[in-house]
CSV table of C-alpha atoms (C1' of nucleotides) in Angstrom, one decimal:
chain,number,residue,atom,x,y,z
A,936,MET,CA,0.0,0.0,0.0
A,937,THR,CA,1.5,3.3,-1.1
A,938,ARG,CA,1.1,6.0,1.5
A,939,PRO,CA,-1.2,8.8,0.4
A,940,THR,CA,0.5,12.1,0.5
A,941,ALA,CA,-1.4,14.7,2.5
A,942,ALA,CA,-1.9,18.1,0.9
A,943,GLY,CA,0.9,20.4,1.9
A,944,SER,CA,3.2,17.7,3.2
A,945,HIS,CA,4.9,14.5,2.1
A,946,ALA,CA,6.4,11.5,3.8
A,947,SER,CA,10.2,11.4,4.0
A,948,PRO,CA,12.2,8.2,3.7
A,949,GLY,CA,12.3,8.0,7.6
A,950,GLY,CA,8.6,8.1,7.7
A,951,GLU,CA,8.2,11.4,9.4
A,952,ARG,CA,5.7,13.9,8.1
A,953,ARG,CA,7.4,16.9,6.6
A,954,ARG,CA,5.9,20.3,6.6
A,955,ALA,CA,5.8,22.0,3.2
A,956,PRO,CA,7.5,25.4,3.2
A,957,ALA,CA,5.2,28.4,3.5
A,958,ARG,CA,4.5,30.5,0.4
A,959,ARG,CA,6.4,33.7,0.1
A,960,GLY,CA,5.1,36.3,2.7
A,961,GLN,CA,3.6,33.5,4.8
A,962,GLY,CA,6.7,32.8,6.8
A,963,ALA,CA,4.9,33.7,10.0
A,964,ALA,CA,2.7,30.6,9.6
A,965,LEU,CA,5.6,28.5,10.8
A,966,ARG,CA,5.6,30.6,14.0
A,967,SER,CA,2.1,29.7,14.9
A,968,ASP,CA,2.6,26.1,13.9
A,969,ILE,CA,5.5,26.0,16.3
A,970,LEU,CA,3.5,27.5,19.1
A,971,ALA,CA,0.6,25.1,18.5
A,972,ALA,CA,3.0,22.1,18.5
A,973,ALA,CA,4.7,23.3,21.7
A,974,THR,CA,1.4,23.9,23.4
A,975,ALA,CA,0.2,20.4,22.4
A,976,MET,CA,3.4,18.8,23.7
A,977,ILE,CA,3.0,20.8,27.0
A,978,ALA,CA,-0.6,19.8,27.3
A,979,ARG,CA,0.4,16.2,27.0
A,980,SER,CA,3.4,16.2,29.4
A,981,GLY,CA,2.8,19.1,31.8
A,982,ASP,CA,6.5,19.3,32.0
A,983,VAL,CA,8.7,22.3,31.1
A,984,GLY,CA,11.7,20.0,30.8
A,985,ALA,CA,10.0,17.9,28.2
A,986,LEU,CA,9.7,20.8,25.8
A,987,THR,CA,12.9,20.5,23.7
A,988,LEU,CA,13.7,22.4,20.6
A,989,ARG,CA,14.3,19.2,18.6
A,990,ALA,CA,11.1,17.6,19.8
A,991,VAL,CA,9.1,20.6,18.8
A,992,ALA,CA,10.8,20.6,15.4
A,993,ARG,CA,9.9,16.9,14.9
A,994,GLU,CA,6.3,17.6,15.9
A,995,VAL,CA,6.0,20.4,13.4
A,996,GLY,CA,7.8,18.4,10.7
A,997,VAL,CA,10.6,20.8,10.2
A,998,ALA,CA,14.4,21.0,10.7
A,999,ALA,CA,15.5,21.8,14.2
A,1000,THR,CA,17.3,24.9,13.0
A,1001,SER,CA,14.1,26.3,11.6
A,1002,ILE,CA,12.9,27.1,15.1
A,1003,TYR,CA,15.5,29.8,15.3
A,1004,LEU,CA,13.8,31.6,12.4
A,1005,HIS,CA,11.1,32.6,14.9
A,1006,PHE,CA,12.4,32.1,18.4
A,1007,ALA,CA,15.8,33.0,19.8
A,1008,SER,CA,15.9,30.1,22.1
A,1009,VAL,CA,13.8,27.5,23.8
A,1010,GLU,CA,13.1,29.8,26.7
A,1011,ASP,CA,11.7,32.4,24.3
A,1012,LEU,CA,9.4,29.8,22.8
A,1013,LEU,CA,8.2,28.7,26.3
A,1014,GLU,CA,7.6,32.3,27.3
A,1015,ALA,CA,5.4,32.8,24.3
A,1016,VAL,CA,3.4,29.7,25.0
A,1017,LYS,CA,2.9,30.8,28.6
A,1018,ASN,CA,1.7,34.3,27.6
A,1019,LEU,CA,-0.8,32.9,25.2
A,1020,ARG,CA,-2.3,30.5,27.8
A,1021,PHE,CA,-2.3,33.2,30.4
A,1022,ARG,CA,-4.3,35.5,28.2
A,1023,GLU,CA,-6.7,32.6,27.6
A,1024,LEU,CA,-7.1,32.1,31.3
A,1025,THR,CA,-7.8,35.8,32.1
A,1026,ASP,CA,-10.2,35.9,29.1
A,1027,ALA,CA,-12.1,32.9,30.5
A,1028,LEU,CA,-12.5,34.6,33.9
A,1029,ALA,CA,-13.7,37.8,32.4
A,1030,THR,CA,-16.2,36.0,30.2
A,1031,ALA,CA,-17.5,34.1,33.2
A,1032,ALA,CA,-17.9,37.2,35.2
A,1033,ASP,CA,-19.8,38.9,32.4
A,1034,ALA,CA,-22.0,36.0,32.0
A,1035,ALA,CA,-22.8,35.9,35.7
A,1036,GLY,CA,-24.6,39.3,35.6
A,1037,PRO,CA,-24.3,42.2,38.1
A,1038,ASP,CA,-24.4,40.4,41.5
A,1039,PRO,CA,-20.9,40.6,42.9
A,1040,VAL,CA,-21.1,37.3,44.7
A,1041,ASP,CA,-22.2,35.6,41.6
A,1042,ARG,CA,-19.4,37.3,39.6
A,1043,VAL,CA,-16.7,36.2,42.1
A,1044,THR,CA,-18.1,32.7,42.3
A,1045,ALA,CA,-18.3,32.4,38.5
A,1046,ARG,CA,-14.7,33.4,38.2
A,1047,ALA,CA,-13.7,30.9,40.8
A,1048,HIS,CA,-15.4,28.1,38.9
A,1049,ALA,CA,-13.9,29.3,35.6
A,1050,TYR,CA,-10.5,29.2,37.2
A,1051,VAL,CA,-10.6,25.6,38.4
A,1052,ARG,CA,-12.4,24.6,35.2
A,1053,PHE,CA,-9.5,26.0,33.2
A,1054,GLY,CA,-7.0,24.2,35.4
A,1055,GLY,CA,-8.9,20.9,35.2
A,1056,GLU,CA,-9.4,21.0,31.5
A,1057,HIS,CA,-5.8,22.1,30.6
A,1058,PRO,CA,-3.7,20.6,33.4
A,1059,GLY,CA,-0.5,20.5,31.4
A,1060,GLU,CA,-0.8,24.0,30.3
A,1061,TYR,CA,-1.7,25.2,33.7
A,1062,ALA,CA,1.3,23.4,35.2
A,1063,VAL,CA,3.6,25.0,32.8
A,1064,MET,CA,2.1,28.5,33.2
A,1065,PHE,CA,3.0,28.4,36.8
A,1066,ALA,CA,6.2,26.4,36.5
A,1067,ALA,CA,9.3,28.5,37.1
A,1068,ARG,CA,12.9,28.2,38.1
A,1069,LEU,CA,13.4,28.9,41.7
A,1070,VAL,CA,15.8,31.6,40.8
A,1071,PRO,CA,14.3,33.5,37.9
A,1072,ALA,CA,16.6,34.0,35.0
A,1073,SER,CA,15.8,37.6,34.4
A,1074,GLY,CA,14.5,40.2,36.8
A,1075,ALA,CA,12.2,41.7,34.2
A,1076,MET,CA,8.4,41.5,34.8
A,1077,PRO,CA,6.7,39.5,32.0
A,1078,ALA,CA,3.8,41.2,30.3
A,1079,ARG,CA,1.3,39.0,31.8
A,1080,VAL,CA,1.8,40.5,35.2
A,1081,THR,CA,-0.1,43.7,34.3
A,1082,ILE,CA,-2.9,41.7,32.8
A,1083,ALA,CA,-3.2,39.8,36.1
A,1084,ALA,CA,-3.2,43.1,38.0
A,1085,ASP,CA,-6.2,44.3,36.1
A,1086,LEU,CA,-8.1,41.1,36.9
A,1087,PHE,CA,-7.1,41.4,40.5
A,1088,ASP,CA,-8.5,44.9,40.7
A,1089,ALA,CA,-11.8,43.8,39.1
A,1090,ILE,CA,-12.2,41.1,41.7
A,1091,ILE,CA,-11.4,43.5,44.5
A,1092,ALA,CA,-14.0,45.9,43.2
A,1093,ASP,CA,-16.6,43.1,43.1
A,1094,LEU,CA,-15.7,42.0,46.7
A,1095,ARG,CA,-16.1,45.6,47.9
A,1096,SER,CA,-19.5,45.9,46.4
A,1097,ILE,CA,-20.9,42.9,48.2
A,1098,PRO,CA,-23.7,44.0,50.5
A,1099,ARG,CA,-23.1,43.0,54.1
A,1100,PRO,CA,-26.1,44.1,56.2
A,1101,GLY,CA,-25.1,45.2,59.6
A,1102,ASP,CA,-21.4,44.8,58.9
A,1103,GLY,CA,-20.6,47.3,56.2
A,1104,ALA,CA,-18.8,46.7,52.9
A,1105,MET,CA,-15.3,45.2,52.9
A,1106,SER,CA,-12.5,47.7,53.3
A,1107,GLU,CA,-9.9,47.8,50.5
A,1108,PRO,CA,-7.3,45.9,52.6
A,1109,GLU,CA,-9.9,43.3,53.6
A,1110,ALA,CA,-10.9,42.8,50.0
A,1111,THR,CA,-7.3,42.6,48.9
A,1112,MET,CA,-6.7,39.9,51.5
A,1113,VAL,CA,-9.7,38.0,50.4
A,1114,ALA,CA,-8.6,38.2,46.8
A,1115,PHE,CA,-5.3,36.7,47.7
A,1116,HIS,CA,-7.0,34.0,49.6
A,1117,LEU,CA,-9.1,33.2,46.6
A,1118,TRP,CA,-6.2,33.0,44.2
A,1119,THR,CA,-4.0,30.9,46.5
A,1120,ALA,CA,-6.8,28.6,47.5
A,1121,LEU,CA,-8.0,28.1,43.9
A,1122,HIS,CA,-4.4,27.5,42.8
A,1123,GLY,CA,-4.1,25.0,45.5
A,1124,ILE,CA,-7.2,23.2,44.4
A,1125,VAL,CA,-6.1,23.0,40.8
A,1126,ALA,CA,-2.5,22.1,41.6
A,1127,LEU,CA,-3.1,19.5,44.3
A,1128,ARG,CA,-5.8,17.7,42.3
A,1129,MET,CA,-3.4,17.6,39.5
A,1130,LEU,CA,-0.4,16.4,41.5
A,1131,ARG,CA,-2.4,14.0,43.7
A,1132,PRO,CA,-5.0,12.5,41.3
A,1133,LEU,CA,-5.4,9.4,43.5
A,1134,MET,CA,-6.8,11.2,46.5
A,1135,ASP,CA,-10.6,11.2,46.8
A,1136,TRP,CA,-11.2,14.9,46.5
A,1137,PRO,CA,-14.7,16.3,47.2
A,1138,PRO,CA,-16.7,17.3,44.1
A,1139,VAL,CA,-15.0,20.3,42.8
A,1140,GLU,CA,-18.0,22.5,42.3
A,1141,ALA,CA,-19.1,21.9,45.9
A,1142,GLU,CA,-15.6,22.6,47.1
A,1143,VAL,CA,-15.3,25.9,45.3
A,1144,ASP,CA,-18.8,27.1,46.3
A,1145,ASP,CA,-18.1,26.3,50.0
A,1146,LEU,CA,-14.7,27.9,49.8
A,1147,VAL,CA,-16.0,31.1,48.3
A,1148,HIS,CA,-18.8,31.4,50.8
A,1149,ARG,CA,-16.4,31.0,53.7
A,1150,LEU,CA,-13.9,33.4,52.3
A,1151,ILE,CA,-16.4,36.2,51.7
A,1152,GLY,CA,-17.9,35.7,55.1
A,1153,ARG,CA,-21.3,34.3,54.3
A,1154,GLY,CA,-22.7,31.2,55.9
A,1155,ARG,CA,-22.5,27.8,54.2
A,1156,ALA,CA,-24.6,27.6,51.0
B,479,MET,CA,51.1,25.6,47.5
B,480,THR,CA,50.4,21.9,48.0
B,481,ARG,CA,46.8,21.2,48.6
B,482,PRO,CA,46.1,19.9,52.1
B,483,THR,CA,44.3,16.6,52.1
B,484,ALA,CA,41.1,16.5,54.1
B,485,ALA,CA,40.7,13.6,56.5
B,486,GLY,CA,38.8,10.9,54.8
B,487,SER,CA,39.2,12.2,51.3
B,488,HIS,CA,41.9,13.3,48.9
B,489,ALA,CA,42.1,15.5,45.8
B,490,SER,CA,42.2,13.7,42.5
B,491,PRO,CA,44.2,15.0,39.6
B,492,GLY,CA,41.0,16.6,38.2
B,493,GLY,CA,40.6,18.6,41.4
B,494,GLU,CA,37.4,17.0,42.6
B,495,ARG,CA,37.1,15.8,46.1
B,496,ARG,CA,37.0,12.1,46.3
B,497,ARG,CA,35.2,10.3,49.1
B,498,ALA,CA,37.2,7.7,50.9
B,499,PRO,CA,35.6,4.2,50.8
B,500,ALA,CA,33.7,3.3,54.0
B,501,ARG,CA,35.2,0.8,56.3
B,502,ARG,CA,34.0,-2.7,56.2
B,503,GLY,CA,30.4,-3.0,57.4
B,504,GLN,CA,29.9,0.7,57.0
B,505,GLY,CA,28.7,0.5,53.4
B,506,ALA,CA,25.4,2.1,54.4
B,507,ALA,CA,27.2,5.3,55.1
B,508,LEU,CA,27.3,6.0,51.4
B,509,ARG,CA,23.6,5.7,51.2
B,510,SER,CA,23.0,8.6,53.6
B,511,ASP,CA,25.7,10.6,52.0
B,512,ILE,CA,23.9,10.2,48.7
B,513,LEU,CA,20.6,11.1,50.2
B,514,ALA,CA,22.1,14.2,51.8
B,515,ALA,CA,23.8,15.3,48.6
B,516,ALA,CA,20.6,14.8,46.6
B,517,THR,CA,18.6,16.7,49.2
B,518,ALA,CA,21.1,19.6,49.1
B,519,MET,CA,21.0,19.7,45.3
B,520,ILE,CA,17.2,19.7,45.3
B,521,ALA,CA,17.2,22.4,48.0
B,522,ARG,CA,19.3,24.5,45.7
B,523,SER,CA,17.5,23.9,42.4
B,524,GLY,CA,13.9,23.0,43.4
B,525,ASP,CA,13.9,21.1,40.2
B,526,VAL,CA,13.3,17.3,39.9
B,527,GLY,CA,15.0,17.4,36.5
B,528,ALA,CA,18.2,18.9,37.9
B,529,LEU,CA,18.7,15.8,40.0
B,530,THR,CA,20.9,13.6,37.8
B,531,LEU,CA,22.6,10.5,38.9
B,532,ARG,CA,26.0,11.8,37.7
B,533,ALA,CA,25.6,15.1,39.4
B,534,VAL,CA,24.8,13.4,42.7
B,535,ALA,CA,27.8,11.2,42.3
B,536,ARG,CA,30.0,14.2,41.6
B,537,GLU,CA,28.6,16.0,44.7
B,538,VAL,CA,29.3,12.9,46.9
B,539,GLY,CA,32.7,12.4,45.3
B,540,VAL,CA,32.1,9.0,44.1
B,541,ALA,CA,31.9,7.1,40.8
B,542,ALA,CA,28.6,7.4,39.0
B,543,THR,CA,28.1,3.7,39.2
B,544,SER,CA,28.4,3.6,43.0
B,545,ILE,CA,24.9,5.1,43.2
B,546,TYR,CA,23.6,1.7,42.0
B,547,LEU,CA,25.0,0.1,45.1
B,548,HIS,CA,22.1,1.7,47.1
B,549,PHE,CA,19.5,2.8,44.6
B,550,ALA,CA,18.1,1.0,41.7
B,551,SER,CA,17.5,4.1,39.6
B,552,VAL,CA,17.3,7.9,39.8
B,553,GLU,CA,13.5,7.6,40.5
B,554,ASP,CA,14.3,5.4,43.5
B,555,LEU,CA,16.6,7.9,44.9
B,556,LEU,CA,14.2,10.7,44.3
B,557,GLU,CA,11.4,8.8,46.0
B,558,ALA,CA,13.6,8.2,49.1
B,559,VAL,CA,14.3,11.9,49.3
B,560,LYS,CA,10.7,12.8,49.0
B,561,ASN,CA,9.7,10.4,51.8
B,562,LEU,CA,12.3,11.8,54.2
B,563,ARG,CA,11.1,15.3,53.6
B,564,PHE,CA,7.5,14.4,53.9
B,565,ARG,CA,8.1,12.8,57.2
B,566,GLU,CA,9.9,15.9,58.3
B,567,LEU,CA,6.9,18.1,57.3
B,568,THR,CA,4.3,15.9,59.1
B,569,ASP,CA,6.6,15.8,62.2
B,570,ALA,CA,6.8,19.6,62.1
B,571,LEU,CA,3.0,19.9,62.1
B,572,ALA,CA,2.6,17.4,64.9
B,573,THR,CA,5.2,19.2,67.0
B,574,ALA,CA,3.5,22.6,66.4
B,575,ALA,CA,0.1,21.2,67.4
B,576,ASP,CA,1.5,19.7,70.6
B,577,ALA,CA,3.2,23.0,71.5
B,578,ALA,CA,0.0,24.9,70.9
B,579,GLY,CA,-1.8,23.2,73.8
B,580,PRO,CA,-5.3,21.9,74.0
B,581,ASP,CA,-7.3,24.7,72.3
B,582,PRO,CA,-8.4,23.3,68.9
B,583,VAL,CA,-8.3,26.7,67.1
B,584,ASP,CA,-4.8,27.2,68.4
B,585,ARG,CA,-3.8,23.8,67.3
B,586,VAL,CA,-5.2,24.2,63.8
B,587,THR,CA,-3.6,27.7,63.5
B,588,ALA,CA,-0.3,26.4,64.7
B,589,ARG,CA,-0.2,23.7,62.2
B,590,ALA,CA,-1.1,26.2,59.4
B,591,HIS,CA,1.8,28.4,60.4
B,592,ALA,CA,4.1,25.4,60.6
B,593,TYR,CA,3.1,24.4,57.1
B,594,VAL,CA,3.9,27.7,55.4
B,595,ARG,CA,7.0,28.0,57.5
B,596,PHE,CA,8.2,24.7,56.3
B,597,GLY,CA,7.5,25.7,52.7
B,598,GLY,CA,9.1,29.0,53.1
B,599,GLU,CA,12.2,27.7,54.7
B,600,HIS,CA,12.7,24.7,52.4
B,601,PRO,CA,11.3,25.9,49.0
B,602,GLY,CA,13.3,23.5,46.9
B,603,GLU,CA,12.4,20.5,48.9
B,604,TYR,CA,8.8,21.5,49.1
B,605,ALA,CA,8.6,21.9,45.4
B,606,VAL,CA,10.1,18.5,44.8
B,607,MET,CA,7.9,16.8,47.3
B,608,PHE,CA,4.8,18.0,45.4
B,609,ALA,CA,6.4,17.7,41.9
B,610,ALA,CA,5.0,14.8,39.9
B,611,ARG,CA,4.6,13.5,36.4
B,612,LEU,CA,1.2,14.3,35.1
B,613,VAL,CA,0.8,10.6,34.4
B,614,PRO,CA,2.2,8.7,37.4
B,615,ALA,CA,4.7,6.0,36.5
B,616,SER,CA,3.2,3.4,38.9
B,617,GLY,CA,-0.3,3.1,40.3
B,618,ALA,CA,1.0,2.1,43.7
B,619,MET,CA,0.4,4.4,46.7
B,620,PRO,CA,3.6,5.7,48.3
B,621,ALA,CA,4.0,5.1,52.0
B,622,ARG,CA,3.6,8.8,52.8
B,623,VAL,CA,0.0,8.7,51.8
B,624,THR,CA,-1.0,6.9,55.0
B,625,ILE,CA,1.1,9.2,57.1
B,626,ALA,CA,-0.8,12.1,55.6
B,627,ALA,CA,-4.1,10.4,56.3
B,628,ASP,CA,-3.3,10.3,60.0
B,629,LEU,CA,-2.5,14.0,60.0
B,630,PHE,CA,-5.7,14.7,58.1
B,631,ASP,CA,-7.7,12.8,60.7
B,632,ALA,CA,-6.1,14.7,63.6
B,633,ILE,CA,-7.0,18.0,62.0
B,634,ILE,CA,-10.5,17.0,61.4
B,635,ALA,CA,-10.8,15.9,65.0
B,636,ASP,CA,-9.6,19.3,66.1
B,637,LEU,CA,-12.0,21.1,63.8
B,638,ARG,CA,-14.9,19.1,65.2
B,639,SER,CA,-14.0,20.0,68.8
B,640,ILE,CA,-14.1,23.8,68.1
B,641,PRO,CA,-16.9,25.2,70.2
B,642,ARG,CA,-19.4,27.3,68.2
B,643,PRO,CA,-21.9,28.7,70.6
B,644,GLY,CA,-25.4,28.8,69.0
B,645,ASP,CA,-24.3,26.9,65.9
B,646,GLY,CA,-23.2,23.5,67.2
B,647,ALA,CA,-19.9,21.7,66.4
B,648,MET,CA,-18.9,21.0,62.8
B,649,SER,CA,-20.3,17.9,61.3
B,650,GLU,CA,-17.8,15.4,60.0
B,651,PRO,CA,-18.4,16.3,56.3
B,652,GLU,CA,-18.1,20.0,57.1
B,653,ALA,CA,-14.8,19.4,59.0
B,654,THR,CA,-13.5,17.3,56.2
B,655,MET,CA,-14.3,20.1,53.7
B,656,VAL,CA,-12.6,22.7,55.8
B,657,ALA,CA,-9.6,20.4,56.2
B,658,PHE,CA,-9.4,20.2,52.4
B,659,HIS,CA,-9.7,24.0,52.2
B,660,LEU,CA,-6.9,24.4,54.7
B,661,TRP,CA,-4.6,22.1,52.8
B,662,THR,CA,-5.3,23.5,49.3
B,663,ALA,CA,-5.1,27.1,50.5
B,664,LEU,CA,-1.9,26.6,52.4
B,665,HIS,CA,-0.4,24.8,49.5
B,666,GLY,CA,-1.4,27.7,47.3
B,667,ILE,CA,0.2,30.2,49.7
B,668,VAL,CA,3.5,28.3,49.7
B,669,ALA,CA,3.5,27.5,46.0
B,670,LEU,CA,2.5,30.9,44.6
B,671,ARG,CA,4.9,32.8,46.9
B,672,MET,CA,7.6,30.5,45.6
B,673,LEU,CA,6.7,30.7,42.0
B,674,ARG,CA,5.9,34.5,42.0
B,675,PRO,CA,8.5,35.9,44.3
B,676,LEU,CA,8.2,39.4,42.8
B,677,MET,CA,4.6,39.9,43.7
B,678,ASP,CA,4.1,42.0,46.9
B,679,TRP,CA,2.3,39.4,49.0
B,680,PRO,CA,0.8,40.3,52.3
B,681,PRO,CA,2.8,39.4,55.5
B,682,VAL,CA,2.5,35.6,55.6
B,683,GLU,CA,1.5,35.3,59.3
B,684,ALA,CA,-1.3,37.8,58.9
B,685,GLU,CA,-2.5,36.0,55.7
B,686,VAL,CA,-2.5,32.6,57.4
B,687,ASP,CA,-4.3,33.9,60.5
B,688,ASP,CA,-7.0,35.6,58.4
B,689,LEU,CA,-7.4,32.6,56.2
B,690,VAL,CA,-7.8,30.2,59.2
B,691,HIS,CA,-10.3,32.4,60.9
B,692,ARG,CA,-12.4,32.7,57.7
B,693,LEU,CA,-12.3,29.0,57.0
B,694,ILE,CA,-13.4,27.9,60.4
B,695,GLY,CA,-16.2,30.5,60.4
B,696,ARG,CA,-14.9,32.9,63.0
B,697,GLY,CA,-14.9,36.7,62.5
B,698,ARG,CA,-11.7,38.4,61.5
B,699,ALA,CA,-8.9,38.4,64.1
C,923,DT,C1',8.7,40.4,-22.9
C,924,DG,C1',12.8,38.6,-21.0
C,925,DT,C1',16.2,38.0,-17.4
C,926,DA,C1',19.3,39.0,-13.6
C,927,DC,C1',19.1,39.5,-8.9
C,928,DA,C1',17.5,39.9,-4.2
C,929,DT,C1',14.9,38.0,-0.8
C,930,DC,C1',12.3,34.5,1.6
C,931,DA,C1',11.8,30.2,3.8
C,932,DG,C1',13.9,27.1,5.0
C,933,DT,C1',17.8,22.6,5.2
C,934,DG,C1',21.5,19.3,6.7
C,935,DA,C1',25.8,18.1,8.5
C,936,DA,C1',28.5,18.7,12.3
C,937,DC,C1',30.2,20.2,17.0
C,938,DG,C1',30.7,19.0,21.8
C,939,DC,C1',28.2,17.8,26.0
C,940,DG,C1',26.0,15.3,29.8
C,941,DC,C1',23.1,11.8,30.4
C,942,DG,C1',21.7,6.6,32.4
C,943,DT,C1',23.3,2.2,32.3
C,944,DT,C1',26.3,-2.1,31.4
C,945,DC,C1',30.2,-4.7,32.4
C,946,DA,C1',34.2,-6.6,34.0
C,947,DC,C1',37.4,-5.3,37.3
C,948,DT,C1',40.1,-3.9,41.9
C,949,DG,C1',41.8,-3.3,46.5
C,950,DA,C1',41.2,-3.7,51.3
C,951,DT,C1',39.5,-6.4,55.1
C,952,DG,C1',37.7,-9.8,57.7
C,953,DT,C1',37.5,-15.0,58.7
C,954,DA,C1',37.8,-20.2,58.6
C,955,DC,C1',41.0,-23.5,58.9
D,255,DT,C1',50.5,-18.4,64.0
D,256,DG,C1',50.0,-18.3,59.1
D,257,DT,C1',47.4,-18.2,54.9
D,258,DA,C1',43.8,-19.0,51.5
D,259,DC,C1',39.6,-17.3,50.4
D,260,DA,C1',35.2,-14.8,50.6
D,261,DT,C1',33.2,-10.7,50.9
D,262,DC,C1',32.7,-5.8,51.0
D,263,DA,C1',32.9,-1.3,48.9
D,264,DG,C1',33.6,0.4,45.5
D,265,DT,C1',36.0,1.9,40.3
D,266,DG,C1',36.6,3.1,35.2
D,267,DA,C1',36.0,2.6,30.5
D,268,DA,C1',32.6,2.3,27.2
D,269,DC,C1',27.9,2.2,24.9
D,270,DG,C1',24.4,4.8,22.5
D,271,DC,C1',21.3,8.7,22.9
D,272,DG,C1',19.2,13.3,22.5
D,273,DC,C1',20.3,17.7,23.3
D,274,DG,C1',21.2,23.2,21.8
D,275,DT,C1',23.6,25.6,18.7
D,276,DT,C1',26.8,26.9,14.6
D,277,DC,C1',27.5,27.3,9.9
D,278,DA,C1',27.3,27.3,5.2
D,279,DC,C1',24.1,26.2,1.9
D,280,DT,C1',19.6,25.6,-1.2
D,281,DG,C1',15.5,26.2,-3.9
D,282,DA,C1',11.6,28.8,-5.0
D,283,DT,C1',9.5,33.2,-5.8
D,284,DG,C1',9.0,37.8,-6.5
D,285,DT,C1',10.7,42.3,-8.6
D,286,DA,C1',13.5,46.0,-11.0
D,287,DC,C1',15.2,47.0,-15.3
DNA sequence: TGTACATCAGTGAACGCGCGTTCACTGATGTAC
DNA sequence: TGTACATCAGTGAACGCGCGTTCACTGATGTAC
């Protein structure tokens, strides 16, 4: 049986799929192919160390050196993947809050559920987004930090507009503290469920609901 | 200047320290030397991938093959290190609870502080303890799981003995849920402070105190 | 309309490195006779 | 008291592998004249 040749690629003697060169002016297409392949590999492994330049090149069906046409190094590529996924996460939270309507408790709860849903559905990507060397290579703040700051402010604003009869609204310091609690606790939920899949965790929706209610100072649901 | 030769070791032509062979019957000494070196390397890097058999052998001052005298593989060695550190963490929590006296809120709070203190003081080891392949290599439960289960039960017992005037003690399901909240939130605090050292986090003691009070249903401290 | 040339989108061989693991070997030190 | 031997605690060379990165090169395609 002769192998059919897919449009835009052909089988090499070794059997690997080889990507057809882009048309003139379409060189940037390789860049997104590389990003997509790197993301797929990360999604599978959840391991920063498993993302090697040569493995990405193999996955894309391109010479290892071709990666350098678009990324200066493996770290560069990894940083680009992280930023894309980070944007995706913040977008998911914003969308969830919008869909939840005007009630601040609903909005905060919706974001919390969206956060753990993202982590649960993209464990490998989530792990890599938050993976880091203990000693960071450069002291520069990545772009995603400011994106996260906006999100943080939006959550604090929602927390402060929660009506608490007889107790008054949250102060800014209190809301900030609760926002930190939310983030750390949700990260813990995602991370530990990922790292300890054999534990019998409570149902995740119930856990998040109960957590949010306790943190914002309401009684159990 | 002739190099002085340390007791129990001598300098090789290459300049590396070389460990003197153990005396007869003392072969197990190498095992603890290997564990100590592996722990030190992990403490420095916080990265499972950085722990290579050859690097450990270099650190100990021994031939790479000598590792095999005590560990079947790198994974074996890593597992041994993890179990040691895990025992250390659970011991620290038990000690903190004992020192806190009989009040259940004090005991839970003391354990929470001990947890984040352990993580803050041993970030590399903590990271490795909770590092895992996304797909675990073997389906077998490590020994540390049962240790953790005992600790979990102790915390649940403390939570259930917290007096709540007018509300009654926590039910077992409620206490279990709160124990999960505590663990995930504390893990989040340790992990995110480690992974995002440039963020301006709140003072950790205040964060933990506030978190514990919210989770157990008391007002702010 | 032709054609020389510049540019684009890559390729392929080679480098030196550190890795886990194997294999047969080596000294020193106890111990049985 | 000697001495042969077993055991202990390692060693050292070698293997094949995948890695990041370098370097000079190659076709195809557009474009100026």
